[in-house]
Amino acid sequence: MLLFQKRFHEGLINGSVTLTFRRWPKARVKPGGRYRCHPIGVLDVTALSRVPVSAISESDALQAGLDSRDELLAYMAGASDEPMDESTEVFRVELHYGGDGDRVSIALDSEISNEELEGVRTKLTGYDSRSKVGPWTGRYLELIKQYPRVAASKLAAMVERDKADFKADIVKLKKLGLTQSFEVGYEISPRGLVVLSKVPSMPVG
């Protein structure tokens, strides 16, 4: 989990806040990781490095959601009882907003009860039975598992579907917490992987 004060939430969601500095004793995130940020959803960490305070610029402060370097340093100084000067090393975390609250939280949850599993199975069976193109849910989940973060247009071409129709179907899977969307393409969520493993007979035609 990555915690932010409420004043940073709007900037995280609209993309104006893409950087944070943390005085951790050791790294608590890693590049490529997704971390819950209550209550706004999740944050994707794109880069992590350890830098001295002297390397922090005015531009960094703006990307971190503060008006000046001095304001950022004052904010950081209050985050720990340990003294801080220009030689103090801190973690520089580059990140961006990765999705909304409840749905993403469900997607990141790898625990699923038998009752929940049966509910998801019923939903997927219903989608397949009502589809004009035949069973697709299992096929699309397996496709995304095999080709993570591949553009929707390319995935749609692989299954000979119109891009818009394909994306509309993926939204149905996302609403069940089975997939996660990225700037490019999708991934099977932890919850989706559990469903795939527990429903081996899922139609893949």
PDB file of C-alpha atoms in Angstrom:
ATOM      1  CA  MET A   1       0.000   0.000   0.000  1.00  0.00           C
ATOM      2  CA  LEU A   2       1.114   3.582  -0.752  1.00  0.00           C
ATOM      3  CA  LEU A   3      -0.350   6.255   1.490  1.00  0.00           C
ATOM      4  CA  PHE A   4      -0.898   9.863   0.416  1.00  0.00           C
ATOM      5  CA  GLN A   5      -2.535  12.748   2.213  1.00  0.00           C
ATOM      6  CA  LYS A   6      -5.939  13.734   0.865  1.00  0.00           C
ATOM      7  CA  ARG A   7      -4.556  16.928  -0.694  1.00  0.00           C
ATOM      8  CA  PHE A   8      -2.609  14.825  -3.227  1.00  0.00           C
ATOM      9  CA  HIS A   9      -5.498  12.591  -4.327  1.00  0.00           C
ATOM     10  CA  GLU A  10      -6.903  14.849  -7.042  1.00  0.00           C
ATOM     11  CA  GLY A  11      -3.456  15.321  -8.601  1.00  0.00           C
ATOM     12  CA  LEU A  12      -2.810  11.583  -8.584  1.00  0.00           C
ATOM     13  CA  ILE A  13      -6.103  10.918 -10.356  1.00  0.00           C
ATOM     14  CA  ASN A  14      -5.756  13.678 -12.971  1.00  0.00           C
ATOM     15  CA  GLY A  15      -2.109  12.877 -13.661  1.00  0.00           C
ATOM     16  CA  SER A  16      -0.501  16.081 -12.398  1.00  0.00           C
ATOM     17  CA  VAL A  17       1.189  14.212  -9.519  1.00  0.00           C
ATOM     18  CA  THR A  18       3.611  11.616 -10.899  1.00  0.00           C
ATOM     19  CA  LEU A  19       6.375  11.647  -8.314  1.00  0.00           C
ATOM     20  CA  THR A  20       6.866  11.157  -4.592  1.00  0.00           C
ATOM     21  CA  PHE A  21       9.853  11.072  -2.276  1.00  0.00           C
ATOM     22  CA  ARG A  22       9.932   8.756   0.729  1.00  0.00           C
ATOM     23  CA  ARG A  23      12.265   8.511   3.715  1.00  0.00           C
ATOM     24  CA  TRP A  24      11.993   4.753   4.011  1.00  0.00           C
ATOM     25  CA  PRO A  25      14.788   2.732   5.668  1.00  0.00           C
ATOM     26  CA  LYS A  26      14.459   0.322   2.737  1.00  0.00           C
ATOM     27  CA  ALA A  27      12.432   0.136  -0.471  1.00  0.00           C
ATOM     28  CA  ARG A  28       8.761  -0.662   0.060  1.00  0.00           C
ATOM     29  CA  VAL A  29       7.784  -0.689  -3.612  1.00  0.00           C
ATOM     30  CA  LYS A  30       9.351  -1.889  -6.845  1.00  0.00           C
ATOM     31  CA  PRO A  31       9.155  -0.783 -10.488  1.00  0.00           C
ATOM     32  CA  GLY A  32       6.228  -2.449 -12.235  1.00  0.00           C
ATOM     33  CA  GLY A  33       4.361  -2.967  -8.970  1.00  0.00           C
ATOM     34  CA  ARG A  34       0.757  -1.931  -8.322  1.00  0.00           C
ATOM     35  CA  TYR A  35      -0.119  -0.612  -4.894  1.00  0.00           C
ATOM     36  CA  ARG A  36      -3.394   0.279  -3.245  1.00  0.00           C
ATOM     37  CA  CYS A  37      -3.889   3.920  -2.357  1.00  0.00           C
ATOM     38  CA  HIS A  38      -6.983   4.214  -0.194  1.00  0.00           C
ATOM     39  CA  PRO A  39      -9.536   5.456  -1.113  1.00  0.00           C
ATOM     40  CA  ILE A  40      -8.745   6.400  -4.723  1.00  0.00           C
ATOM     41  CA  GLY A  41      -7.680   3.003  -6.133  1.00  0.00           C
ATOM     42  CA  VAL A  42      -4.211   1.837  -7.122  1.00  0.00           C
ATOM     43  CA  LEU A  43      -0.953   3.409  -8.235  1.00  0.00           C
ATOM     44  CA  ASP A  44       1.472   1.934 -10.763  1.00  0.00           C
ATOM     45  CA  VAL A  45       5.137   2.451  -9.858  1.00  0.00           C
ATOM     46  CA  THR A  46       7.206   2.990 -13.013  1.00  0.00           C
ATOM     47  CA  ALA A  47      10.646   3.754 -11.554  1.00  0.00           C
ATOM     48  CA  LEU A  48      12.469   3.722  -8.218  1.00  0.00           C
ATOM     49  CA  SER A  49      15.833   5.155  -7.278  1.00  0.00           C
ATOM     50  CA  ARG A  50      17.699   6.366  -4.207  1.00  0.00           C
ATOM     51  CA  VAL A  51      18.951   9.943  -4.403  1.00  0.00           C
ATOM     52  CA  PRO A  52      20.420  12.552  -2.062  1.00  0.00           C
ATOM     53  CA  VAL A  53      18.171  15.441  -1.107  1.00  0.00           C
ATOM     54  CA  SER A  54      20.550  17.726  -3.012  1.00  0.00           C
ATOM     55  CA  ALA A  55      19.422  16.066  -6.274  1.00  0.00           C
ATOM     56  CA  ILE A  56      15.795  17.126  -5.807  1.00  0.00           C
ATOM     57  CA  SER A  57      14.836  19.972  -8.162  1.00  0.00           C
ATOM     58  CA  GLU A  58      12.068  22.572  -8.318  1.00  0.00           C
ATOM     59  CA  SER A  59      10.546  20.563 -11.162  1.00  0.00           C
ATOM     60  CA  ASP A  60      10.509  17.466  -8.950  1.00  0.00           C
ATOM     61  CA  ALA A  61       8.571  19.405  -6.324  1.00  0.00           C
ATOM     62  CA  LEU A  62       5.902  20.370  -8.855  1.00  0.00           C
ATOM     63  CA  GLN A  63       5.588  16.764 -10.063  1.00  0.00           C
ATOM     64  CA  ALA A  64       5.205  15.726  -6.412  1.00  0.00           C
ATOM     65  CA  GLY A  65       2.213  18.049  -6.044  1.00  0.00           C
ATOM     66  CA  LEU A  66       3.905  20.857  -4.093  1.00  0.00           C
ATOM     67  CA  ASP A  67       4.552  24.469  -5.068  1.00  0.00           C
ATOM     68  CA  SER A  68       8.297  24.641  -4.444  1.00  0.00           C
ATOM     69  CA  ARG A  69      11.373  22.670  -3.481  1.00  0.00           C
ATOM     70  CA  ASP A  70      11.381  24.351  -0.064  1.00  0.00           C
ATOM     71  CA  GLU A  71       7.792  23.224   0.544  1.00  0.00           C
ATOM     72  CA  LEU A  72       8.671  19.664  -0.486  1.00  0.00           C
ATOM     73  CA  LEU A  73      11.697  19.568   1.826  1.00  0.00           C
ATOM     74  CA  ALA A  74       9.620  20.871   4.722  1.00  0.00           C
ATOM     75  CA  TYR A  75       6.997  18.224   4.035  1.00  0.00           C
ATOM     76  CA  MET A  76       9.649  15.499   3.927  1.00  0.00           C
ATOM     77  CA  ALA A  77      11.337  16.753   7.087  1.00  0.00           C
ATOM     78  CA  GLY A  78       8.088  16.297   8.960  1.00  0.00           C
ATOM     79  CA  ALA A  79       7.745  12.699   7.804  1.00  0.00           C
ATOM     80  CA  SER A  80      10.436  11.387  10.160  1.00  0.00           C
ATOM     81  CA  ASP A  81      12.012  12.166  13.514  1.00  0.00           C
ATOM     82  CA  GLU A  82      15.452  11.587  11.980  1.00  0.00           C
ATOM     83  CA  PRO A  83      17.379  14.732  10.958  1.00  0.00           C
ATOM     84  CA  MET A  84      17.551  15.536   7.245  1.00  0.00           C
ATOM     85  CA  ASP A  85      20.036  17.600   5.262  1.00  0.00           C
ATOM     86  CA  GLU A  86      21.160  17.877   1.648  1.00  0.00           C
ATOM     87  CA  SER A  87      23.204  14.664   1.908  1.00  0.00           C
ATOM     88  CA  THR A  88      20.337  12.541   3.277  1.00  0.00           C
ATOM     89  CA  GLU A  89      19.333   9.792   0.849  1.00  0.00           C
ATOM     90  CA  VAL A  90      15.647   9.315   0.045  1.00  0.00           C
ATOM     91  CA  PHE A  91      13.674   7.154  -2.333  1.00  0.00           C
ATOM     92  CA  ARG A  92      12.474   8.796  -5.548  1.00  0.00           C
ATOM     93  CA  VAL A  93       9.311   7.027  -6.734  1.00  0.00           C
ATOM     94  CA  GLU A  94       7.835   7.679 -10.180  1.00  0.00           C
ATOM     95  CA  LEU A  95       4.223   6.580 -10.498  1.00  0.00           C
ATOM     96  CA  HIS A  96       0.850   7.120 -12.124  1.00  0.00           C
ATOM     97  CA  TYR A  97      -2.763   6.429 -11.318  1.00  0.00           C
ATOM     98  CA  GLY A  98      -3.791   2.890 -12.189  1.00  0.00           C
ATOM     99  CA  GLY A  99      -7.539   2.711 -11.683  1.00  0.00           C
ATOM    100  CA  ASP A 100     -10.571   3.296  -9.510  1.00  0.00           C
ATOM    101  CA  GLY A 101     -11.234   2.104  -5.996  1.00  0.00           C
ATOM    102  CA  ASP A 102     -13.592  -0.798  -5.347  1.00  0.00           C
ATOM    103  CA  ARG A 103     -13.207  -2.540  -8.686  1.00  0.00           C
ATOM    104  CA  VAL A 104      -9.420  -2.435  -8.616  1.00  0.00           C
ATOM    105  CA  SER A 105      -9.352  -3.557  -4.990  1.00  0.00           C
ATOM    106  CA  ILE A 106     -11.435  -6.576  -5.927  1.00  0.00           C
ATOM    107  CA  ALA A 107      -9.163  -7.304  -8.887  1.00  0.00           C
ATOM    108  CA  LEU A 108      -6.078  -7.286  -6.651  1.00  0.00           C
ATOM    109  CA  ASP A 109      -7.658  -9.694  -4.180  1.00  0.00           C
ATOM    110  CA  SER A 110      -6.483 -13.256  -4.809  1.00  0.00           C
ATOM    111  CA  GLU A 111      -8.906 -14.654  -2.233  1.00  0.00           C
ATOM    112  CA  ILE A 112     -12.305 -15.718  -3.558  1.00  0.00           C
ATOM    113  CA  SER A 113     -14.986 -17.663  -1.711  1.00  0.00           C
ATOM    114  CA  ASN A 114     -16.869 -20.561  -3.251  1.00  0.00           C
ATOM    115  CA  GLU A 115     -19.981 -18.387  -3.318  1.00  0.00           C
ATOM    116  CA  GLU A 116     -18.158 -15.592  -5.151  1.00  0.00           C
ATOM    117  CA  LEU A 117     -16.625 -18.088  -7.555  1.00  0.00           C
ATOM    118  CA  GLU A 118     -20.015 -19.533  -8.389  1.00  0.00           C
ATOM    119  CA  GLY A 119     -21.342 -16.016  -8.971  1.00  0.00           C
ATOM    120  CA  VAL A 120     -18.513 -15.233 -11.387  1.00  0.00           C
ATOM    121  CA  ARG A 121     -18.992 -18.578 -13.145  1.00  0.00           C
ATOM    122  CA  THR A 122     -22.705 -17.815 -13.598  1.00  0.00           C
ATOM    123  CA  LYS A 123     -21.933 -14.374 -15.035  1.00  0.00           C
ATOM    124  CA  LEU A 124     -19.373 -15.762 -17.493  1.00  0.00           C
ATOM    125  CA  THR A 125     -21.711 -18.545 -18.594  1.00  0.00           C
ATOM    126  CA  GLY A 126     -24.407 -15.953 -19.187  1.00  0.00           C
ATOM    127  CA  TYR A 127     -22.107 -13.785 -21.294  1.00  0.00           C
ATOM    128  CA  ASP A 128     -21.126 -16.813 -23.388  1.00  0.00           C
ATOM    129  CA  SER A 129     -24.682 -18.054 -23.876  1.00  0.00           C
ATOM    130  CA  ARG A 130     -25.969 -14.641 -24.987  1.00  0.00           C
ATOM    131  CA  SER A 131     -23.068 -13.889 -27.314  1.00  0.00           C
ATOM    132  CA  LYS A 132     -23.674 -13.717 -31.071  1.00  0.00           C
ATOM    133  CA  VAL A 133     -20.059 -14.813 -31.675  1.00  0.00           C
ATOM    134  CA  GLY A 134     -20.150 -17.883 -29.433  1.00  0.00           C
ATOM    135  CA  PRO A 135     -18.340 -18.502 -26.129  1.00  0.00           C
ATOM    136  CA  TRP A 136     -15.668 -15.881 -25.634  1.00  0.00           C
ATOM    137  CA  THR A 137     -14.957 -15.313 -21.930  1.00  0.00           C
ATOM    138  CA  GLY A 138     -12.428 -18.085 -21.424  1.00  0.00           C
ATOM    139  CA  ARG A 139     -10.818 -17.422 -24.770  1.00  0.00           C
ATOM    140  CA  TYR A 140     -10.309 -13.738 -24.053  1.00  0.00           C
ATOM    141  CA  LEU A 141      -8.973 -14.344 -20.556  1.00  0.00           C
ATOM    142  CA  GLU A 142      -6.456 -16.830 -21.915  1.00  0.00           C
ATOM    143  CA  LEU A 143      -5.562 -14.391 -24.712  1.00  0.00           C
ATOM    144  CA  ILE A 144      -4.847 -11.587 -22.257  1.00  0.00           C
ATOM    145  CA  LYS A 145      -2.882 -13.959 -20.043  1.00  0.00           C
ATOM    146  CA  GLN A 146      -0.730 -14.938 -23.030  1.00  0.00           C
ATOM    147  CA  TYR A 147      -0.378 -11.390 -24.406  1.00  0.00           C
ATOM    148  CA  PRO A 148      -0.292  -8.937 -21.473  1.00  0.00           C
ATOM    149  CA  ARG A 149      -0.192  -5.218 -22.229  1.00  0.00           C
ATOM    150  CA  VAL A 150      -0.684  -5.728 -25.950  1.00  0.00           C
ATOM    151  CA  ALA A 151      -2.791  -3.084 -27.698  1.00  0.00           C
ATOM    152  CA  ALA A 152      -6.523  -3.820 -27.842  1.00  0.00           C
ATOM    153  CA  SER A 153      -6.496  -3.393 -31.622  1.00  0.00           C
ATOM    154  CA  LYS A 154      -3.960  -6.223 -31.980  1.00  0.00           C
ATOM    155  CA  LEU A 155      -5.831  -8.502 -29.580  1.00  0.00           C
ATOM    156  CA  ALA A 156      -9.095  -7.839 -31.399  1.00  0.00           C
ATOM    157  CA  ALA A 157      -7.474  -8.759 -34.699  1.00  0.00           C
ATOM    158  CA  MET A 158      -6.274 -12.065 -33.204  1.00  0.00           C
ATOM    159  CA  VAL A 159      -9.865 -13.092 -32.472  1.00  0.00           C
ATOM    160  CA  GLU A 160     -11.287 -11.430 -35.600  1.00  0.00           C
ATOM    161  CA  ARG A 161     -13.408  -8.926 -33.700  1.00  0.00           C
ATOM    162  CA  ASP A 162     -14.112  -5.270 -34.178  1.00  0.00           C
ATOM    163  CA  LYS A 163     -11.952  -3.289 -31.750  1.00  0.00           C
ATOM    164  CA  ALA A 164     -14.889  -1.463 -30.157  1.00  0.00           C
ATOM    165  CA  ASP A 165     -16.877  -4.681 -29.661  1.00  0.00           C
ATOM    166  CA  PHE A 166     -13.816  -6.432 -28.258  1.00  0.00           C
ATOM    167  CA  LYS A 167     -13.156  -3.644 -25.764  1.00  0.00           C
ATOM    168  CA  ALA A 168     -16.813  -3.662 -24.698  1.00  0.00           C
ATOM    169  CA  ASP A 169     -16.505  -7.356 -23.835  1.00  0.00           C
ATOM    170  CA  ILE A 170     -13.292  -6.774 -21.902  1.00  0.00           C
ATOM    171  CA  VAL A 171     -15.099  -4.135 -19.835  1.00  0.00           C
ATOM    172  CA  LYS A 172     -17.481  -6.899 -18.719  1.00  0.00           C
ATOM    173  CA  LEU A 173     -14.520  -8.934 -17.494  1.00  0.00           C
ATOM    174  CA  LYS A 174     -13.049  -5.894 -15.772  1.00  0.00           C
ATOM    175  CA  LYS A 175     -16.313  -5.266 -13.914  1.00  0.00           C
ATOM    176  CA  LEU A 176     -15.985  -8.765 -12.467  1.00  0.00           C
ATOM    177  CA  GLY A 177     -12.467  -7.909 -11.310  1.00  0.00           C
ATOM    178  CA  LEU A 178     -10.848 -10.403 -13.706  1.00  0.00           C
ATOM    179  CA  THR A 179      -8.726  -8.003 -15.766  1.00  0.00           C
ATOM    180  CA  GLN A 180      -6.850  -4.753 -15.272  1.00  0.00           C
ATOM    181  CA  SER A 181      -6.446  -2.018 -17.874  1.00  0.00           C
ATOM    182  CA  PHE A 182      -3.215  -0.175 -18.601  1.00  0.00           C
ATOM    183  CA  GLU A 183      -2.204   2.688 -20.886  1.00  0.00           C
ATOM    184  CA  VAL A 184      -1.633  -0.043 -23.467  1.00  0.00           C
ATOM    185  CA  GLY A 185      -3.523  -3.324 -23.229  1.00  0.00           C
ATOM    186  CA  TYR A 186      -4.611  -5.424 -20.281  1.00  0.00           C
ATOM    187  CA  GLU A 187      -3.445  -7.996 -17.761  1.00  0.00           C
ATOM    188  CA  ILE A 188      -5.211 -10.803 -15.951  1.00  0.00           C
ATOM    189  CA  SER A 189      -5.737  -9.654 -12.361  1.00  0.00           C
ATOM    190  CA  PRO A 190      -4.791 -11.781  -9.343  1.00  0.00           C
ATOM    191  CA  ARG A 191      -8.501 -12.518  -8.964  1.00  0.00           C
ATOM    192  CA  GLY A 192      -8.700 -13.469 -12.649  1.00  0.00           C
ATOM    193  CA  LEU A 193      -5.833 -15.920 -12.301  1.00  0.00           C
ATOM    194  CA  VAL A 194      -7.627 -17.607  -9.410  1.00  0.00           C
ATOM    195  CA  VAL A 195     -10.824 -17.891 -11.454  1.00  0.00           C
ATOM    196  CA  LEU A 196      -8.929 -19.358 -14.404  1.00  0.00           C
ATOM    197  CA  SER A 197      -7.289 -21.940 -12.151  1.00  0.00           C
ATOM    198  CA  LYS A 198     -10.541 -22.927 -10.464  1.00  0.00           C
ATOM    199  CA  VAL A 199     -12.729 -23.057 -13.569  1.00  0.00           C
ATOM    200  CA  PRO A 200     -10.707 -25.352 -15.858  1.00  0.00           C
ATOM    201  CA  SER A 201     -13.808 -26.197 -17.870  1.00  0.00           C
ATOM    202  CA  MET A 202     -14.399 -22.564 -18.844  1.00  0.00           C
ATOM    203  CA  PRO A 203     -15.330 -22.402 -22.567  1.00  0.00           C
ATOM    204  CA  VAL A 204     -12.443 -21.248 -24.715  1.00  0.00           C
ATOM    205  CA  GLY A 205     -14.008 -21.645 -28.135  1.00  0.00           C
TER     206      GLY A 205
END
